[in-house]
């Protein structure tokens, strides 16, 4: 799971062009939006596309669970792991 979390952090940094942030700066349990990393709704759209390309997972903006999946690195890793398990 640590390797997946590292990949997610790298995906966030590269897809959102966060030049001053390294994976080590992102705390797994901290919020990605608002406080914490400070991402906004436009970042969420870009990140959703990037995660779909990299990990093959889909996010539905209409689904209330999507907000929970984007809550933190931990939440994203759990969602991606669960979706990968369903696919296999």
PDB file of C-alpha atoms in Angstrom:
ATOM      1  CA  UNK A   1       0.000   0.000   0.000  1.00  0.00           C
ATOM      2  CA  UNK A   2       2.927   2.352   0.658  1.00  0.00           C
ATOM      3  CA  UNK A   3       4.048   1.966  -2.955  1.00  0.00           C
ATOM      4  CA  UNK A   4       0.553   2.846  -4.166  1.00  0.00           C
ATOM      5  CA  UNK A   5       0.455   5.917  -1.916  1.00  0.00           C
ATOM      6  CA  UNK A   6       3.807   7.027  -3.330  1.00  0.00           C
ATOM      7  CA  UNK A   7       2.469   6.609  -6.891  1.00  0.00           C
ATOM      8  CA  UNK A   8      -0.642   8.634  -6.031  1.00  0.00           C
ATOM      9  CA  UNK A   9       1.485  11.439  -4.578  1.00  0.00           C
ATOM     10  CA  UNK A  10       3.678  11.489  -7.681  1.00  0.00           C
ATOM     11  CA  UNK A  11       0.569  11.547  -9.877  1.00  0.00           C
ATOM     12  CA  UNK A  12      -0.850  14.508  -7.936  1.00  0.00           C
ATOM     13  CA  UNK A  13       2.403  16.444  -8.177  1.00  0.00           C
ATOM     14  CA  UNK A  14       2.939  15.811 -11.891  1.00  0.00           C
ATOM     15  CA  UNK A  15      -0.665  16.210 -13.061  1.00  0.00           C
ATOM     16  CA  UNK A  16      -1.243  19.424 -11.102  1.00  0.00           C
ATOM     17  CA  UNK A  17       2.294  20.739 -11.729  1.00  0.00           C
ATOM     18  CA  UNK A  18       2.980  21.319  -8.031  1.00  0.00           C
ATOM     19  CA  UNK A  19       6.589  22.420  -8.440  1.00  0.00           C
ATOM     20  CA  UNK A  20       7.334  23.251  -4.800  1.00  0.00           C
ATOM     21  CA  UNK A  21       5.987  20.006  -3.350  1.00  0.00           C
ATOM     22  CA  UNK A  22       7.647  16.601  -3.048  1.00  0.00           C
ATOM     23  CA  UNK A  23       5.909  13.318  -2.166  1.00  0.00           C
ATOM     24  CA  UNK A  24       7.485  13.575   1.285  1.00  0.00           C
ATOM     25  CA  UNK A  25       5.636  16.891   1.849  1.00  0.00           C
ATOM     26  CA  UNK A  26       2.242  15.226   1.444  1.00  0.00           C
ATOM     27  CA  UNK A  27       0.935  13.606   4.632  1.00  0.00           C
ATOM     28  CA  UNK A  28      -1.130  10.483   3.916  1.00  0.00           C
ATOM     29  CA  UNK A  29      -3.900  11.359   6.376  1.00  0.00           C
ATOM     30  CA  UNK A  30      -4.167  15.107   5.725  1.00  0.00           C
ATOM     31  CA  UNK A  31      -7.004  16.546   3.610  1.00  0.00           C
ATOM     32  CA  UNK A  32      -6.193  17.145  -0.044  1.00  0.00           C
ATOM     33  CA  UNK A  33      -8.699  20.003  -0.352  1.00  0.00           C
ATOM     34  CA  UNK A  34      -9.127  23.155   1.703  1.00  0.00           C
ATOM     35  CA  UNK A  35      -6.730  22.843   4.603  1.00  0.00           C
ATOM     36  CA  UNK A  36      -3.929  20.369   4.129  1.00  0.00           C
ATOM     37  CA  UNK A  37      -2.691  20.317   0.531  1.00  0.00           C
ATOM     38  CA  UNK A  38      -5.110  23.089  -0.442  1.00  0.00           C
ATOM     39  CA  UNK A  39      -6.448  21.758  -3.731  1.00  0.00           C
ATOM     40  CA  UNK A  40      -9.642  23.184  -5.277  1.00  0.00           C
ATOM     41  CA  UNK A  41     -12.477  21.900  -7.491  1.00  0.00           C
ATOM     42  CA  UNK A  42     -10.558  22.458 -10.727  1.00  0.00           C
ATOM     43  CA  UNK A  43      -7.673  20.445  -9.264  1.00  0.00           C
ATOM     44  CA  UNK A  44     -10.181  17.690  -8.449  1.00  0.00           C
ATOM     45  CA  UNK A  45     -11.253  17.447 -12.089  1.00  0.00           C
ATOM     46  CA  UNK A  46      -7.681  17.330 -13.354  1.00  0.00           C
ATOM     47  CA  UNK A  47      -6.683  14.848 -10.692  1.00  0.00           C
ATOM     48  CA  UNK A  48      -9.649  12.596 -11.476  1.00  0.00           C
ATOM     49  CA  UNK A  49      -8.588  12.427 -15.133  1.00  0.00           C
ATOM     50  CA  UNK A  50      -4.957  11.758 -14.204  1.00  0.00           C
ATOM     51  CA  UNK A  51      -5.884   8.988 -11.751  1.00  0.00           C
ATOM     52  CA  UNK A  52      -8.139   7.390 -14.354  1.00  0.00           C
ATOM     53  CA  UNK A  53      -5.297   7.355 -16.884  1.00  0.00           C
ATOM     54  CA  UNK A  54      -2.688   6.088 -14.433  1.00  0.00           C
ATOM     55  CA  UNK A  55      -4.689   3.584 -12.393  1.00  0.00           C
ATOM     56  CA  UNK A  56      -7.708   2.823 -14.566  1.00  0.00           C
ATOM     57  CA  UNK A  57     -10.240   3.913 -11.925  1.00  0.00           C
ATOM     58  CA  UNK A  58     -13.269   6.078 -12.569  1.00  0.00           C
ATOM     59  CA  UNK A  59     -14.813   8.736 -10.380  1.00  0.00           C
ATOM     60  CA  UNK A  60     -18.425   9.855 -10.727  1.00  0.00           C
ATOM     61  CA  UNK A  61     -19.048  13.504  -9.854  1.00  0.00           C
ATOM     62  CA  UNK A  62     -22.698  12.634  -9.146  1.00  0.00           C
ATOM     63  CA  UNK A  63     -21.741  10.021  -6.563  1.00  0.00           C
ATOM     64  CA  UNK A  64     -21.585  11.307  -2.980  1.00  0.00           C
ATOM     65  CA  UNK A  65     -18.807   8.799  -2.185  1.00  0.00           C
ATOM     66  CA  UNK A  66     -16.444  10.560  -4.582  1.00  0.00           C
ATOM     67  CA  UNK A  67     -15.806  13.342  -2.069  1.00  0.00           C
ATOM     68  CA  UNK A  68     -14.823  10.714   0.501  1.00  0.00           C
ATOM     69  CA  UNK A  69     -12.458   9.018  -1.974  1.00  0.00           C
ATOM     70  CA  UNK A  70     -10.650  12.337  -2.506  1.00  0.00           C
ATOM     71  CA  UNK A  71     -10.418  13.119   1.213  1.00  0.00           C
ATOM     72  CA  UNK A  72      -6.758  12.090   1.596  1.00  0.00           C
ATOM     73  CA  UNK A  73      -3.985   9.950   0.164  1.00  0.00           C
ATOM     74  CA  UNK A  74      -5.138   7.138   2.463  1.00  0.00           C
ATOM     75  CA  UNK A  75      -8.698   7.345   1.106  1.00  0.00           C
ATOM     76  CA  UNK A  76      -7.534   7.392  -2.516  1.00  0.00           C
ATOM     77  CA  UNK A  77      -5.252   4.402  -1.933  1.00  0.00           C
ATOM     78  CA  UNK A  78      -8.095   2.435  -0.325  1.00  0.00           C
ATOM     79  CA  UNK A  79     -10.445   3.248  -3.218  1.00  0.00           C
ATOM     80  CA  UNK A  80      -7.893   2.374  -5.905  1.00  0.00           C
ATOM     81  CA  UNK A  81      -7.026  -0.894  -4.122  1.00  0.00           C
ATOM     82  CA  UNK A  82     -10.701  -1.819  -3.842  1.00  0.00           C
ATOM     83  CA  UNK A  83     -11.348  -1.033  -7.510  1.00  0.00           C
ATOM     84  CA  UNK A  84      -8.335  -3.077  -8.574  1.00  0.00           C
ATOM     85  CA  UNK A  85      -9.570  -6.008  -6.468  1.00  0.00           C
ATOM     86  CA  UNK A  86     -13.008  -5.808  -8.141  1.00  0.00           C
ATOM     87  CA  UNK A  87     -11.383  -5.839 -11.583  1.00  0.00           C
ATOM     88  CA  UNK A  88      -9.433  -9.001 -10.771  1.00  0.00           C
TER      89      UNK A  88
END
